[in-house]
Every structure is written in structure tokens, then in C-alpha cells.
PDB file of C-alpha atoms in Angstrom:
ATOM      1  CA  UNK A   1      89.958  69.052  76.731  1.00 53.00           C
ATOM      2  CA  UNK A   2      92.971  71.088  77.893  1.00 52.00           C
ATOM      3  CA  UNK A   3      93.010  73.101  81.123  1.00 52.00           C
ATOM      4  CA  UNK A   4      92.906  76.315  79.077  1.00 46.00           C
ATOM      5  CA  UNK A   5      89.866  75.142  77.102  1.00 56.00           C
ATOM      6  CA  UNK A   6      88.128  74.021  80.302  1.00 56.00           C
ATOM      7  CA  UNK A   7      88.818  77.372  81.989  1.00 63.00           C
ATOM      8  CA  UNK A   8      87.542  79.243  78.927  1.00 85.00           C
ATOM      9  CA  UNK A   9      84.338  77.187  78.813  1.00 87.00           C
ATOM     10  CA  UNK A  10      83.759  77.688  82.539  1.00 90.00           C
ATOM     11  CA  UNK A  11      84.239  81.441  82.078  1.00 91.00           C
ATOM     12  CA  UNK A  12      81.716  81.544  79.228  1.00 92.00           C
ATOM     13  CA  UNK A  13      79.130  79.612  81.258  1.00 93.00           C
ATOM     14  CA  UNK A  14      79.846  81.771  84.324  1.00 92.00           C
ATOM     15  CA  UNK A  15      79.263  85.014  82.410  1.00 91.00           C
ATOM     16  CA  UNK A  16      76.057  83.800  80.792  1.00 92.00           C
ATOM     17  CA  UNK A  17      74.679  82.396  84.039  1.00 93.00           C
ATOM     18  CA  UNK A  18      75.605  85.556  85.916  1.00 90.00           C
ATOM     19  CA  UNK A  19      73.779  87.675  83.307  1.00 89.00           C
ATOM     20  CA  UNK A  20      70.715  85.452  83.721  1.00 90.00           C
ATOM     21  CA  UNK A  21      70.714  86.200  87.468  1.00 89.00           C
ATOM     22  CA  UNK A  22      71.677  89.885  87.271  1.00 85.00           C
ATOM     23  CA  UNK A  23      69.106  90.731  84.603  1.00 84.00           C
ATOM     24  CA  UNK A  24      66.235  88.796  86.110  1.00 82.00           C
ATOM     25  CA  UNK A  25      65.935  85.764  83.850  1.00 88.00           C
ATOM     26  CA  UNK A  26      66.585  83.703  86.978  1.00 90.00           C
ATOM     27  CA  UNK A  27      64.730  85.125  89.981  1.00 88.00           C
ATOM     28  CA  UNK A  28      65.730  85.069  93.658  1.00 87.00           C
ATOM     29  CA  UNK A  29      64.802  81.689  95.152  1.00 90.00           C
ATOM     30  CA  UNK A  30      64.661  79.955  91.782  1.00 93.00           C
ATOM     31  CA  UNK A  31      66.423  76.560  91.648  1.00 93.00           C
ATOM     32  CA  UNK A  32      69.463  76.034  89.425  1.00 92.00           C
ATOM     33  CA  UNK A  33      69.583  72.610  87.782  1.00 91.00           C
ATOM     34  CA  UNK A  34      72.976  71.660  86.361  1.00 90.00           C
ATOM     35  CA  UNK A  35      71.395  69.180  83.945  1.00 91.00           C
ATOM     36  CA  UNK A  36      69.003  71.733  82.425  1.00 92.00           C
ATOM     37  CA  UNK A  37      71.762  74.331  82.074  1.00 92.00           C
ATOM     38  CA  UNK A  38      74.151  71.801  80.552  1.00 92.00           C
ATOM     39  CA  UNK A  39      71.532  71.042  77.918  1.00 92.00           C
ATOM     40  CA  UNK A  40      70.878  74.744  77.323  1.00 92.00           C
ATOM     41  CA  UNK A  41      74.575  75.614  76.965  1.00 91.00           C
ATOM     42  CA  UNK A  42      75.380  72.396  75.093  1.00 91.00           C
ATOM     43  CA  UNK A  43      78.101  71.388  77.522  1.00 91.00           C
ATOM     44  CA  UNK A  44      78.775  68.864  80.280  1.00 91.00           C
ATOM     45  CA  UNK A  45      77.768  69.460  83.882  1.00 91.00           C
ATOM     46  CA  UNK A  46      81.367  70.129  84.975  1.00 91.00           C
ATOM     47  CA  UNK A  47      81.669  73.759  83.724  1.00 92.00           C
ATOM     48  CA  UNK A  48      78.160  74.413  85.057  1.00 92.00           C
ATOM     49  CA  UNK A  49      79.179  73.249  88.540  1.00 92.00           C
ATOM     50  CA  UNK A  50      82.444  75.230  88.336  1.00 93.00           C
ATOM     51  CA  UNK A  51      80.567  78.383  87.306  1.00 93.00           C
ATOM     52  CA  UNK A  52      77.981  77.904  90.066  1.00 93.00           C
ATOM     53  CA  UNK A  53      80.793  77.560  92.579  1.00 92.00           C
ATOM     54  CA  UNK A  54      82.190  80.958  91.502  1.00 92.00           C
ATOM     55  CA  UNK A  55      78.735  82.529  91.760  1.00 92.00           C
ATOM     56  CA  UNK A  56      78.313  81.003  95.207  1.00 91.00           C
ATOM     57  CA  UNK A  57      81.455  82.817  96.388  1.00 88.00           C
ATOM     58  CA  UNK A  58      80.066  86.027  94.864  1.00 84.00           C
ATOM     59  CA  UNK A  59      76.844  85.597  96.851  1.00 84.00           C
ATOM     60  CA  UNK A  60      74.582  85.187  93.823  1.00 89.00           C
ATOM     61  CA  UNK A  61      73.681  81.555  94.498  1.00 92.00           C
ATOM     62  CA  UNK A  62      73.391  79.510  97.675  1.00 92.00           C
ATOM     63  CA  UNK A  63      73.273  75.819  98.551  1.00 87.00           C
ATOM     64  CA  UNK A  64      70.398  74.904 100.875  1.00 87.00           C
ATOM     65  CA  UNK A  65      70.091  71.410 102.394  1.00 86.00           C
ATOM     66  CA  UNK A  66      67.231  69.358 100.871  1.00 81.00           C
ATOM     67  CA  UNK A  67      66.545  72.129  98.330  1.00 81.00           C
ATOM     68  CA  UNK A  68      69.766  72.228  96.336  1.00 87.00           C
ATOM     69  CA  UNK A  69      71.226  75.216  94.536  1.00 93.00           C
ATOM     70  CA  UNK A  70      69.088  78.362  94.451  1.00 94.00           C
ATOM     71  CA  UNK A  71      69.500  81.947  93.286  1.00 93.00           C
ATOM     72  CA  UNK A  72      70.201  83.845  96.500  1.00 90.00           C
ATOM     73  CA  UNK A  73      67.903  86.448  98.003  1.00 86.00           C
ATOM     74  CA  UNK A  74      69.100  90.051  98.271  1.00 81.00           C
ATOM     75  CA  UNK A  75      70.660  90.496 101.723  1.00 82.00           C
ATOM     76  CA  UNK A  76      69.772  94.020 102.887  1.00 84.00           C
ATOM     77  CA  UNK A  77      72.633  94.223 105.365  1.00 89.00           C
ATOM     78  CA  UNK A  78      75.172  93.250 102.714  1.00 87.00           C
ATOM     79  CA  UNK A  79      73.519  95.651 100.294  1.00 88.00           C
ATOM     80  CA  UNK A  80      73.762  98.534 102.761  1.00 92.00           C
ATOM     81  CA  UNK A  81      77.471  97.791 103.232  1.00 93.00           C
ATOM     82  CA  UNK A  82      78.052  97.733  99.467  1.00 92.00           C
ATOM     83  CA  UNK A  83      76.274 101.069  99.058  1.00 94.00           C
ATOM     84  CA  UNK A  84      78.298 102.478 101.940  1.00 96.00           C
ATOM     85  CA  UNK A  85      81.441 101.441 100.088  1.00 96.00           C
ATOM     86  CA  UNK A  86      80.138 103.103  96.919  1.00 96.00           C
ATOM     87  CA  UNK A  87      79.691 106.372  98.781  1.00 97.00           C
ATOM     88  CA  UNK A  88      83.278 106.279 100.028  1.00 97.00           C
ATOM     89  CA  UNK A  89      84.981 104.938  96.911  1.00 98.00           C
ATOM     90  CA  UNK A  90      83.022 106.643  94.142  1.00 98.00           C
ATOM     91  CA  UNK A  91      82.727 109.927  95.999  1.00 98.00           C
ATOM     92  CA  UNK A  92      86.517 109.961  96.257  1.00 98.00           C
ATOM     93  CA  UNK A  93      86.904 108.931  92.605  1.00 98.00           C
ATOM     94  CA  UNK A  94      84.713 111.801  91.408  1.00 98.00           C
ATOM     95  CA  UNK A  95      86.657 114.241  93.572  1.00 98.00           C
ATOM     96  CA  UNK A  96      89.996 112.994  92.206  1.00 98.00           C
ATOM     97  CA  UNK A  97      88.671 112.970  88.637  1.00 98.00           C
ATOM     98  CA  UNK A  98      87.842 116.663  88.925  1.00 98.00           C
ATOM     99  CA  UNK A  99      91.520 117.267  89.646  1.00 97.00           C
ATOM    100  CA  UNK A 100      93.240 114.737  87.381  1.00 97.00           C
ATOM    101  CA  UNK A 101      90.917 113.845  84.483  1.00 98.00           C
ATOM    102  CA  UNK A 102      92.596 114.169  81.086  1.00 97.00           C
ATOM    103  CA  UNK A 103      90.877 115.573  78.015  1.00 97.00           C
ATOM    104  CA  UNK A 104      90.621 112.016  76.711  1.00 97.00           C
ATOM    105  CA  UNK A 105      88.937 110.840  79.936  1.00 97.00           C
ATOM    106  CA  UNK A 106      86.433 113.715  79.812  1.00 97.00           C
ATOM    107  CA  UNK A 107      85.659 112.978  76.149  1.00 97.00           C
ATOM    108  CA  UNK A 108      84.887 109.375  77.099  1.00 96.00           C
ATOM    109  CA  UNK A 109      82.569 110.501  79.914  1.00 97.00           C
ATOM    110  CA  UNK A 110      80.741 112.862  77.583  1.00 96.00           C
ATOM    111  CA  UNK A 111      80.229 110.092  75.027  1.00 94.00           C
ATOM    112  CA  UNK A 112      78.781 107.837  77.717  1.00 93.00           C
ATOM    113  CA  UNK A 113      76.322 110.450  79.019  1.00 92.00           C
ATOM    114  CA  UNK A 114      75.332 111.340  75.462  1.00 85.00           C
ATOM    115  CA  UNK A 115      73.393 108.081  75.084  1.00 74.00           C
ATOM    116  CA  UNK A 116      69.801 108.170  76.325  1.00 67.00           C
ATOM    117  CA  UNK A 117      67.617 105.171  77.100  1.00 63.00           C
ATOM    118  CA  UNK A 118      64.154 105.738  75.639  1.00 60.00           C
ATOM    119  CA  UNK A 119      61.588 103.360  74.109  1.00 53.00           C
ATOM    120  CA  UNK A 120      62.537 104.673  70.641  1.00 58.00           C
ATOM    121  CA  UNK A 121      66.313 104.675  71.137  1.00 63.00           C
ATOM    122  CA  UNK A 122      66.779 101.027  70.238  1.00 66.00           C
ATOM    123  CA  UNK A 123      68.852 100.481  73.386  1.00 72.00           C
ATOM    124  CA  UNK A 124      67.777  97.567  75.553  1.00 78.00           C
ATOM    125  CA  UNK A 125      67.616  97.651  79.346  1.00 78.00           C
ATOM    126  CA  UNK A 126      70.636  95.362  79.513  1.00 81.00           C
ATOM    127  CA  UNK A 127      72.590  97.645  77.147  1.00 83.00           C
ATOM    128  CA  UNK A 128      71.674 100.620  79.304  1.00 83.00           C
ATOM    129  CA  UNK A 129      72.825  98.799  82.430  1.00 85.00           C
ATOM    130  CA  UNK A 130      76.181  98.175  80.785  1.00 88.00           C
ATOM    131  CA  UNK A 131      76.402 101.846  79.811  1.00 89.00           C
ATOM    132  CA  UNK A 132      75.678 102.782  83.425  1.00 91.00           C
ATOM    133  CA  UNK A 133      78.421 100.405  84.596  1.00 92.00           C
ATOM    134  CA  UNK A 134      80.832 101.829  82.013  1.00 94.00           C
ATOM    135  CA  UNK A 135      80.069 105.380  83.132  1.00 96.00           C
ATOM    136  CA  UNK A 136      80.903 104.719  86.778  1.00 97.00           C
ATOM    137  CA  UNK A 137      84.054 102.840  85.787  1.00 97.00           C
ATOM    138  CA  UNK A 138      85.057 105.738  83.512  1.00 98.00           C
ATOM    139  CA  UNK A 139      84.739 108.182  86.427  1.00 98.00           C
ATOM    140  CA  UNK A 140      86.943 105.847  88.476  1.00 98.00           C
ATOM    141  CA  UNK A 141      89.513 105.634  85.679  1.00 98.00           C
ATOM    142  CA  UNK A 142      89.524 109.430  85.398  1.00 98.00           C
ATOM    143  CA  UNK A 143      90.696 109.569  89.029  1.00 98.00           C
ATOM    144  CA  UNK A 144      94.097 108.326  87.821  1.00 97.00           C
ATOM    145  CA  UNK A 145      94.202 105.807  90.699  1.00 98.00           C
ATOM    146  CA  UNK A 146      94.348 102.208  89.463  1.00 97.00           C
ATOM    147  CA  UNK A 147      93.824 100.573  92.854  1.00 97.00           C
ATOM    148  CA  UNK A 148      90.771 102.717  93.532  1.00 98.00           C
ATOM    149  CA  UNK A 149      89.416 101.814  90.103  1.00 97.00           C
ATOM    150  CA  UNK A 150      89.809  98.068  90.798  1.00 96.00           C
ATOM    151  CA  UNK A 151      87.963  98.396  94.108  1.00 96.00           C
ATOM    152  CA  UNK A 152      85.108 100.279  92.441  1.00 96.00           C
ATOM    153  CA  UNK A 153      84.794  97.736  89.617  1.00 93.00           C
ATOM    154  CA  UNK A 154      84.630  94.885  92.122  1.00 89.00           C
ATOM    155  CA  UNK A 155      82.030  96.671  94.239  1.00 91.00           C
ATOM    156  CA  UNK A 156      79.869  97.561  91.223  1.00 91.00           C
ATOM    157  CA  UNK A 157      80.127  93.994  89.955  1.00 86.00           C
ATOM    158  CA  UNK A 158      78.687  92.749  93.242  1.00 83.00           C
ATOM    159  CA  UNK A 159      75.791  95.212  92.958  1.00 87.00           C
ATOM    160  CA  UNK A 160      74.679  94.728  89.357  1.00 84.00           C
ATOM    161  CA  UNK A 161      71.556  92.712  90.221  1.00 83.00           C
ATOM    162  CA  UNK A 162      70.310  95.438  92.565  1.00 83.00           C
ATOM    163  CA  UNK A 163      71.317  98.281  90.225  1.00 84.00           C
ATOM    164  CA  UNK A 164      69.247  96.618  87.503  1.00 81.00           C
ATOM    165  CA  UNK A 165      66.281  96.635  89.890  1.00 77.00           C
ATOM    166  CA  UNK A 166      66.892 100.332  90.562  1.00 79.00           C
ATOM    167  CA  UNK A 167      66.879 101.091  86.850  1.00 77.00           C
ATOM    168  CA  UNK A 168      63.511  99.374  86.466  1.00 73.00           C
ATOM    169  CA  UNK A 169      61.885 101.273  89.363  1.00 72.00           C
ATOM    170  CA  UNK A 170      63.626 104.615  88.854  1.00 69.00           C
ATOM    171  CA  UNK A 171      63.695 107.155  86.047  1.00 70.00           C
ATOM    172  CA  UNK A 172      66.395 106.658  83.437  1.00 76.00           C
ATOM    173  CA  UNK A 173      66.080 110.320  82.424  1.00 79.00           C
ATOM    174  CA  UNK A 174      66.830 111.328  86.033  1.00 84.00           C
ATOM    175  CA  UNK A 175      69.846 109.016  86.065  1.00 86.00           C
ATOM    176  CA  UNK A 176      71.059 110.535  82.787  1.00 88.00           C
ATOM    177  CA  UNK A 177      70.675 114.063  84.174  1.00 92.00           C
ATOM    178  CA  UNK A 178      72.580 113.135  87.330  1.00 94.00           C
ATOM    179  CA  UNK A 179      75.386 111.603  85.283  1.00 95.00           C
ATOM    180  CA  UNK A 180      75.632 114.771  83.196  1.00 96.00           C
ATOM    181  CA  UNK A 181      75.858 116.900  86.336  1.00 97.00           C
ATOM    182  CA  UNK A 182      78.729 114.757  87.627  1.00 98.00           C
ATOM    183  CA  UNK A 183      80.577 115.132  84.320  1.00 98.00           C
ATOM    184  CA  UNK A 184      79.987 118.882  84.357  1.00 97.00           C
ATOM    185  CA  UNK A 185      81.569 119.200  87.806  1.00 98.00           C
ATOM    186  CA  UNK A 186      84.545 117.112  86.658  1.00 98.00           C
ATOM    187  CA  UNK A 187      84.945 119.291  83.549  1.00 97.00           C
ATOM    188  CA  UNK A 188      84.741 122.422  85.687  1.00 97.00           C
ATOM    189  CA  UNK A 189      87.502 121.029  87.927  1.00 97.00           C
ATOM    190  CA  UNK A 190      85.347 121.392  91.025  1.00 98.00           C
ATOM    191  CA  UNK A 191      86.373 118.443  93.248  1.00 98.00           C
ATOM    192  CA  UNK A 192      84.005 119.080  96.152  1.00 98.00           C
ATOM    193  CA  UNK A 193      80.996 119.573  93.875  1.00 98.00           C
ATOM    194  CA  UNK A 194      81.886 116.429  91.907  1.00 98.00           C
ATOM    195  CA  UNK A 195      82.038 114.413  95.127  1.00 98.00           C
ATOM    196  CA  UNK A 196      78.752 115.907  96.327  1.00 98.00           C
ATOM    197  CA  UNK A 197      76.971 115.132  93.035  1.00 98.00           C
ATOM    198  CA  UNK A 198      78.205 111.543  93.048  1.00 98.00           C
ATOM    199  CA  UNK A 199      77.213 111.011  96.686  1.00 98.00           C
ATOM    200  CA  UNK A 200      73.723 112.412  96.049  1.00 97.00           C
ATOM    201  CA  UNK A 201      73.388 110.186  92.977  1.00 95.00           C
ATOM    202  CA  UNK A 202      74.274 107.057  94.979  1.00 95.00           C
ATOM    203  CA  UNK A 203      72.043 108.044  97.904  1.00 95.00           C
ATOM    204  CA  UNK A 204      69.153 108.372  95.451  1.00 92.00           C
ATOM    205  CA  UNK A 205      69.790 104.780  94.378  1.00 89.00           C
ATOM    206  CA  UNK A 206      69.889 103.656  97.993  1.00 91.00           C
ATOM    207  CA  UNK A 207      66.625 105.392  98.869  1.00 90.00           C
ATOM    208  CA  UNK A 208      64.763 103.906  95.895  1.00 86.00           C
ATOM    209  CA  UNK A 209      65.984 100.373  96.540  1.00 84.00           C
ATOM    210  CA  UNK A 210      65.286 100.360 100.260  1.00 85.00           C
ATOM    211  CA  UNK A 211      61.863 101.946  99.879  1.00 82.00           C
ATOM    212  CA  UNK A 212      60.981  99.114  97.491  1.00 71.00           C
ATOM    213  CA  UNK A 213      62.355  96.403  99.799  1.00 63.00           C
ATOM    214  CA  UNK A 214      60.377  97.728 102.768  1.00 54.00           C
ATOM    215  CA  UNK A 215      57.122  98.396 100.915  1.00 51.00           C
TER     216      UNK A 215
END
């Protein structure tokens, strides 16, 4: 197998394993067995170990002496820092988007908020999570600041497991309404209101998650 093929296989395993953790198929504290995963993915143990090593650096798995490799627990301090970054980065992105968003960027935002998650919509929870991710990235892209967009994507990527939890305990209709309000402020070219709406949206996420963790 060439280096390119090995890297591609590792990437495929990494993405599938990450989805299993983010979307709850593998729960916090659950052991990860390279042999079982190799059999499941029809591959050798090497790409499994390489993928696990990447996830370890991302904080999604941890190695514990005498227990092996486990899905990591949610660290509330780290989570609070990530949410704090969201407030700074995404609040700024919404504010900039209200000043610099193109017609094309606004059209994309409106398409994303036009999709509702309901039991009859045919959209799965995982699909809705990806739509939510795409919406926040689209706001970042509308800011016309590539470095800011990269920082936001990285931060959101680190939070997907917790954001999935928030979607399950919160109201998707409320999330949809909040997204629409953000888009409306961007369309109206009201930077301060766009920032305020985004900050309130993220604080709502924070409050729901932390109330669950402390209950």
C-alpha cells in the first residue's frame, strides 16, 4: 500500500470513528478496541491506531493505564473555554457578515435556514447537525475573513459532540427561529444586532448544556 493510499484509508477510518463518537454511537467512557473496529471497517489495525491517535489529540479519546483506549468524558472547563471562543469569534463573524455579506452569501444562508427538522421532514438528526454546522460556517464565510472562518470551523469541529447533545435536549424549532433572526439582521445590514443575536443564540446553547451537566 502506498503512503497516499494509507493516508486516505486512515482519513476514512478517522471520519467514521469520529462520527461514531460525535453522534453517540460510542458513549463517553466506552472502550475502543482496535481489533473489533478493524473487523468492522474491514481493514488492518494500523489505520485504526492512526485514526485513534488523531482523535486523542482532538480530545475525543484518552489512554488510561490498565484500561486502554476509551472515549473521553466531556471536560466542562474545556467546554466553557470553547463556548467562550464561540462568543468572541462567531459574534464578530455575524457583525462582519452584516457589513460584507454578498447577495450570494445571503442566498446560501436563506437556503440553510429554510430547512426544518421535524419528524415528518425526512431529515435525520445527524443531517440536521450537519446543516447546523453548515449554517454557522456560512455566517463565518459571509464575514469575508478567511482566517476568522478557519478558526470558527476548528472550534465548531471540537464542539460537535456537545452540540449534538444540545440538539437532543433543546428545541430544533427554537434553533431554526434563532438562525432566521441572525440571517434577518445580516440581510438588514445591522452589525450590532447581528452580533447580539448570535451571542444570545450561543449563550442559549451554553445554558442548556451546563444545566444538563449539573442536574
